[in-house]
Amino acid sequence: GENVEQHPSTLSVQEGDSAVIKCTYSDSASNYFPWYKQELGKRPQLIIDIRSNVGEKKDQRIAVTLNKTAKHFSLHITETQPEDSAVYFCAASTGNQFYFGTGTSLTVIP
Amino acid sequence: GAVVSQHPSWVICKSGTSVKIECRSLDFQATTMFWYRQFPKQSLMLMATSNEGSKATYEQGVEKDKFLINHASLTLSTLTVTSAHPEDSSFYICSASSGTGQYEQYFGPGTRLTVT
């Protein structure tokens, strides 16, 4: 099955700086790559997603890039704010199953 | 947006008893539902995928006789943890997708199971 790896596991940045989280996947059939933000005790919330026919997608301060050849994709958060502090999960999917990365705990220091 | 609910939100049970968790899609028809398990400070582990009207597909290492999944309607899936033990204590989250080609999944709020 699919194997999704995510790095780093923890990340601390100063408010206003950028944060980058990287994921790799193993199944070349995966064609949908969402990113979720999960606050403590709450459900994961989709923040951005990308499909395999696109190399980059941006939504305000959040962007995702995808390199299908290398099988990796990254989340970029610019101008970070304290409310961005949470655990972020990447996932890879063929549309039938979703496999999650191990998560990155992001702390934005005011 | 699409709403998924879970019930109960928290359940405490004694070792050896069975617990049923419900996952409902409130405003859309969920052709596919997923069940995940999440330990504290860890990722979501996919347990099984269920399609309405068919048997669930379990991930490797997940005991299908212990974690019974039923997806009898397009708005309801249930997970029953049979003969629960303390090691089954975890956060169980369901998600729902509206069908083939609809990649986005909508998560329920999760159910915290504590087995004493």
Coordinates of N, CA, C and O in Angstrom, one line a residue, chain A residues 1-83:
Chain A
G1 N 0.8 -1.2 0.0 CA 0.0 0.0 0.0 C 0.8 1.2 0.0 O 2.1 1.2 -0.1
E2 N 0.2 2.4 0.1 CA 0.8 3.7 0.0 C 1.6 3.9 1.3 O 1.2 3.5 2.4
N3 N 2.8 4.6 1.2 CA 3.6 5.0 2.4 C 3.8 6.4 2.3 O 4.5 6.9 1.3
V4 N 3.4 7.2 3.2 CA 3.5 8.7 3.2 C 4.5 9.1 4.3 O 4.2 8.7 5.5
E5 N 5.5 9.7 4.0 CA 6.4 10.2 5.0 C 6.4 11.8 5.1 O 6.3 12.4 4.0
Q6 N 6.5 12.3 6.3 CA 6.3 13.7 6.5 C 7.4 14.2 7.4 O 7.8 13.7 8.4
H7 N 8.0 15.4 7.0 CA 9.1 16.0 7.8 C 8.9 17.5 7.7 O 8.4 18.1 6.7
P8 N 9.3 18.3 8.8 CA 9.8 17.7 10.1 C 8.6 17.3 10.9 O 7.4 17.6 10.6
S9 N 8.9 16.6 12.0 CA 7.8 16.3 13.0 C 7.4 17.5 13.9 O 6.3 17.6 14.3
T10 N 8.3 18.3 14.1 CA 8.0 19.6 14.9 C 8.7 20.7 14.2 O 9.8 20.6 13.6
L11 N 8.1 21.9 14.2 CA 8.6 23.1 13.6 C 8.2 24.3 14.4 O 7.0 24.5 14.7
S12 N 9.2 25.1 14.7 CA 8.9 26.4 15.4 C 9.5 27.5 14.5 O 10.6 27.4 14.1
V13 N 8.6 28.5 14.3 CA 9.0 29.7 13.6 C 8.6 30.9 14.3 O 7.6 30.9 15.1
Q14 N 9.2 32.0 14.0 CA 8.8 33.3 14.5 C 7.7 33.8 13.7 O 7.6 33.6 12.5
E15 N 6.8 34.5 14.4 CA 5.7 35.1 13.7 C 6.1 36.0 12.5 O 7.1 36.7 12.7
G16 N 5.5 35.8 11.4 CA 5.9 36.5 10.2 C 6.8 35.8 9.3 O 6.9 36.1 8.1
D17 N 7.5 34.8 9.8 CA 8.4 33.9 9.0 C 7.5 32.9 8.2 O 6.3 32.7 8.4
S18 N 8.2 32.2 7.3 CA 7.6 31.2 6.5 C 7.8 29.8 7.1 O 8.8 29.6 7.8
A19 N 6.9 28.9 6.9 CA 7.0 27.5 7.3 C 6.8 26.6 6.1 O 6.0 26.8 5.3
V20 N 7.7 25.6 6.1 CA 7.6 24.6 5.0 C 7.6 23.2 5.5 O 8.4 22.8 6.4
I21 N 6.6 22.4 5.1 CA 6.5 21.0 5.5 C 6.5 20.2 4.2 O 5.8 20.5 3.3
K22 N 7.3 19.1 4.3 CA 7.5 18.3 3.1 C 7.0 16.8 3.3 O 7.1 16.3 4.4
C23 N 6.4 16.3 2.3 CA 5.9 14.9 2.3 C 6.4 14.2 1.0 O 6.5 14.8 0.0
T24 N 6.6 12.9 1.2 CA 6.9 12.0 0.1 C 5.9 10.9 0.1 O 5.4 10.5 1.2
Y25 N 5.6 10.3 -1.1 CA 4.7 9.2 -1.1 C 5.3 8.1 -2.0 O 6.3 8.4 -2.8
S26 N 4.8 6.9 -2.0 CA 5.4 5.8 -2.7 C 4.5 5.3 -3.9 O 5.1 4.7 -4.8
D27 N 3.2 5.5 -3.8 CA 2.4 4.9 -4.8 C 2.2 5.9 -6.0 O 1.5 6.9 -5.8
S28 N 2.7 5.5 -7.1 CA 2.6 6.4 -8.3 C 1.1 6.6 -8.7 O 0.8 7.5 -9.5
A29 N 0.2 5.7 -8.3 CA -1.2 5.9 -8.6 C -1.9 6.9 -7.8 O -3.0 7.4 -8.2
S30 N -1.3 7.4 -6.8 CA -1.9 8.5 -6.0 C -2.0 9.7 -6.8 O -1.1 10.1 -7.5
N31 N -3.2 10.4 -6.8 CA -3.4 11.5 -7.7 C -4.1 12.7 -7.0 O -4.5 13.7 -7.6
Y32 N -4.2 12.6 -5.7 CA -4.9 13.6 -4.9 C -4.1 13.8 -3.6 O -3.9 12.8 -2.9
F33 N -3.7 15.1 -3.3 CA -2.9 15.3 -2.2 C -3.4 16.5 -1.3 O -3.1 17.6 -1.6
P34 N -4.2 16.2 -0.3 CA -4.7 17.2 0.6 C -3.8 17.5 1.8 O -3.0 16.6 2.2
W35 N -4.0 18.6 2.3 CA -3.3 19.0 3.6 C -4.4 19.4 4.6 O -5.3 20.1 4.3
Y36 N -4.2 18.9 5.8 CA -5.2 19.1 6.9 C -4.5 19.8 8.1 O -3.3 19.5 8.4
K37 N -5.3 20.6 8.7 CA -4.8 21.3 10.0 C -5.7 20.7 11.1 O -6.9 20.7 11.0
Q38 N -5.0 20.3 12.1 CA -5.8 19.7 13.2 C -5.4 20.4 14.5 O -4.2 20.3 15.0
E39 N -6.3 21.0 15.2 CA -6.1 21.6 16.5 C -6.4 20.6 17.5 O -7.2 19.6 17.3
L40 N -5.9 20.7 18.7 CA -6.0 19.7 19.8 C -7.4 19.3 20.0 O -8.3 20.2 20.3
G41 N -7.7 18.0 20.0 CA -9.0 17.5 20.3 C -10.1 17.8 19.2 O -11.3 17.5 19.5
K42 N -9.7 18.3 18.1 CA -10.7 18.6 17.1 C -10.4 17.8 15.8 O -9.4 17.1 15.6
R43 N -11.4 17.9 14.9 CA -11.3 17.1 13.7 C -10.3 17.8 12.7 O -10.1 19.0 12.8
P44 N -9.7 17.0 11.8 CA -8.9 17.6 10.8 C -9.7 18.5 9.9 O -10.8 18.1 9.5
Q45 N -9.1 19.6 9.5 CA -9.8 20.5 8.6 C -8.9 20.7 7.3 O -7.7 20.9 7.4
L46 N -9.6 20.5 6.2 CA -8.8 20.6 4.9 C -8.5 22.1 4.7 O -9.3 23.0 4.8
I47 N -7.2 22.3 4.4 CA -6.8 23.7 4.2 C -6.4 24.0 2.8 O -6.6 25.1 2.3
I48 N -5.9 23.0 2.1 CA -5.6 23.1 0.7 C -5.4 21.7 0.1 O -5.0 20.8 0.8
D49 N -5.6 21.6 -1.2 CA -5.4 20.3 -1.8 C -4.9 20.5 -3.2 O -5.0 21.6 -3.8
I50 N -4.3 19.5 -3.8 CA -3.7 19.6 -5.1 C -3.9 18.2 -5.8 O -3.8 17.2 -5.2
R51 N -4.2 18.3 -7.1 CA -4.4 17.1 -7.9 C -3.2 16.9 -8.8 O -2.4 17.9 -9.1
S52 N -3.0 15.7 -9.3 CA -1.7 15.4 -9.9 C -1.5 16.1 -11.3 O -0.4 16.0 -11.8
N53 N -2.5 16.7 -11.8 CA -2.4 17.4 -13.1 C -1.9 18.8 -12.9 O -1.8 19.6 -13.9
V54 N -1.6 19.2 -11.6 CA -1.2 20.6 -11.3 C 0.1 20.5 -10.5 O 0.3 19.6 -9.7
G55 N 1.0 21.5 -10.8 CA 2.2 21.5 -10.1 C 2.3 22.4 -8.9 O 3.1 22.2 -7.9
E56 N 1.4 23.4 -8.8 CA 1.4 24.3 -7.7 C 0.0 24.9 -7.6 O -0.8 25.1 -8.5
K57 N -0.4 25.2 -6.3 CA -1.7 25.8 -6.0 C -1.5 26.7 -4.9 O -0.8 26.4 -3.9
K58 N -2.1 27.9 -4.9 CA -1.9 28.9 -3.9 C -3.3 29.4 -3.4 O -4.2 29.6 -4.2
D59 N -3.4 29.6 -2.1 CA -4.6 30.2 -1.6 C -4.2 31.1 -0.5 O -3.9 30.7 0.7
Q60 N -4.1 32.4 -0.8 CA -3.7 33.5 0.2 C -2.3 33.1 0.7 O -1.3 33.1 0.0
R61 N -2.2 32.9 2.0 CA -0.8 32.6 2.6 C -0.4 31.2 2.5 O 0.7 30.8 2.9
I62 N -1.2 30.3 1.9 CA -0.9 28.9 1.9 C -0.7 28.5 0.4 O -1.4 28.9 -0.5
A63 N 0.3 27.7 0.2 CA 0.6 27.2 -1.1 C 1.1 25.7 -1.0 O 1.6 25.3 0.0
V64 N 0.8 25.0 -2.0 CA 1.3 23.6 -2.1 C 1.9 23.3 -3.5 O 1.4 23.9 -4.5
T65 N 3.0 22.6 -3.4 CA 3.7 22.3 -4.7 C 3.8 20.8 -4.8 O 3.8 20.1 -3.8
L66 N 3.7 20.3 -6.0 CA 3.8 18.8 -6.2 C 4.8 18.5 -7.3 O 4.8 19.1 -8.4
N67 N 5.6 17.5 -7.0 CA 6.6 17.0 -8.0 C 6.3 15.5 -8.2 O 6.6 14.7 -7.3
K68 N 5.5 15.2 -9.2 CA 5.1 13.8 -9.4 C 6.2 12.9 -9.7 O 6.2 11.7 -9.3
T69 N 7.2 13.4 -10.4 CA 8.3 12.5 -10.8 C 9.1 12.1 -9.6 O 9.4 10.9 -9.4
A70 N 9.3 13.0 -8.7 CA 10.1 12.7 -7.4 C 9.1 12.2 -6.4 O 9.6 11.7 -5.3
K71 N 7.8 12.2 -6.6 CA 6.8 11.8 -5.6 C 7.0 12.5 -4.3 O 7.1 11.9 -3.2
H72 N 7.0 13.9 -4.4 CA 7.0 14.6 -3.2 C 6.2 15.9 -3.4 O 6.0 16.4 -4.5
F73 N 5.6 16.3 -2.3 CA 4.8 17.6 -2.3 C 5.0 18.3 -1.0 O 5.4 17.7 0.1
S74 N 4.8 19.6 -1.0 CA 5.2 20.4 0.1 C 4.1 21.5 0.4 O 3.4 21.9 -0.5
L75 N 4.0 21.8 1.7 CA 3.1 22.9 2.1 C 3.9 24.1 2.5 O 4.9 24.0 3.2
H76 N 3.5 25.3 2.0 CA 4.3 26.5 2.3 C 3.3 27.5 3.0 O 2.2 27.7 2.4
I77 N 3.6 27.9 4.2 CA 2.8 28.9 4.8 C 3.7 30.2 5.0 O 4.7 30.1 5.6
T78 N 3.2 31.3 4.4 CA 4.0 32.5 4.5 C 3.3 33.4 5.6 O 2.2 33.3 5.9
E79 N 4.1 34.4 6.0 CA 3.6 35.4 7.0 C 2.9 34.7 8.2 O 1.7 35.0 8.5
T80 N 3.5 33.7 8.8 CA 2.8 32.9 9.8 C 2.3 33.8 10.9 O 2.9 34.8 11.3
Q81 N 1.2 33.3 11.5 CA 0.6 33.9 12.6 C 0.4 32.9 13.7 O 0.3 31.7 13.5
P82 N 0.2 33.4 15.0 CA 0.1 32.5 16.1 C -1.1 31.5 15.9 O -1.0 30.3 16.3
E83 N -2.1 31.9 15.2 CA -3.3 31.0 15.0 C -3.0 29.9 14.0 O -3.8 29.0 13.8

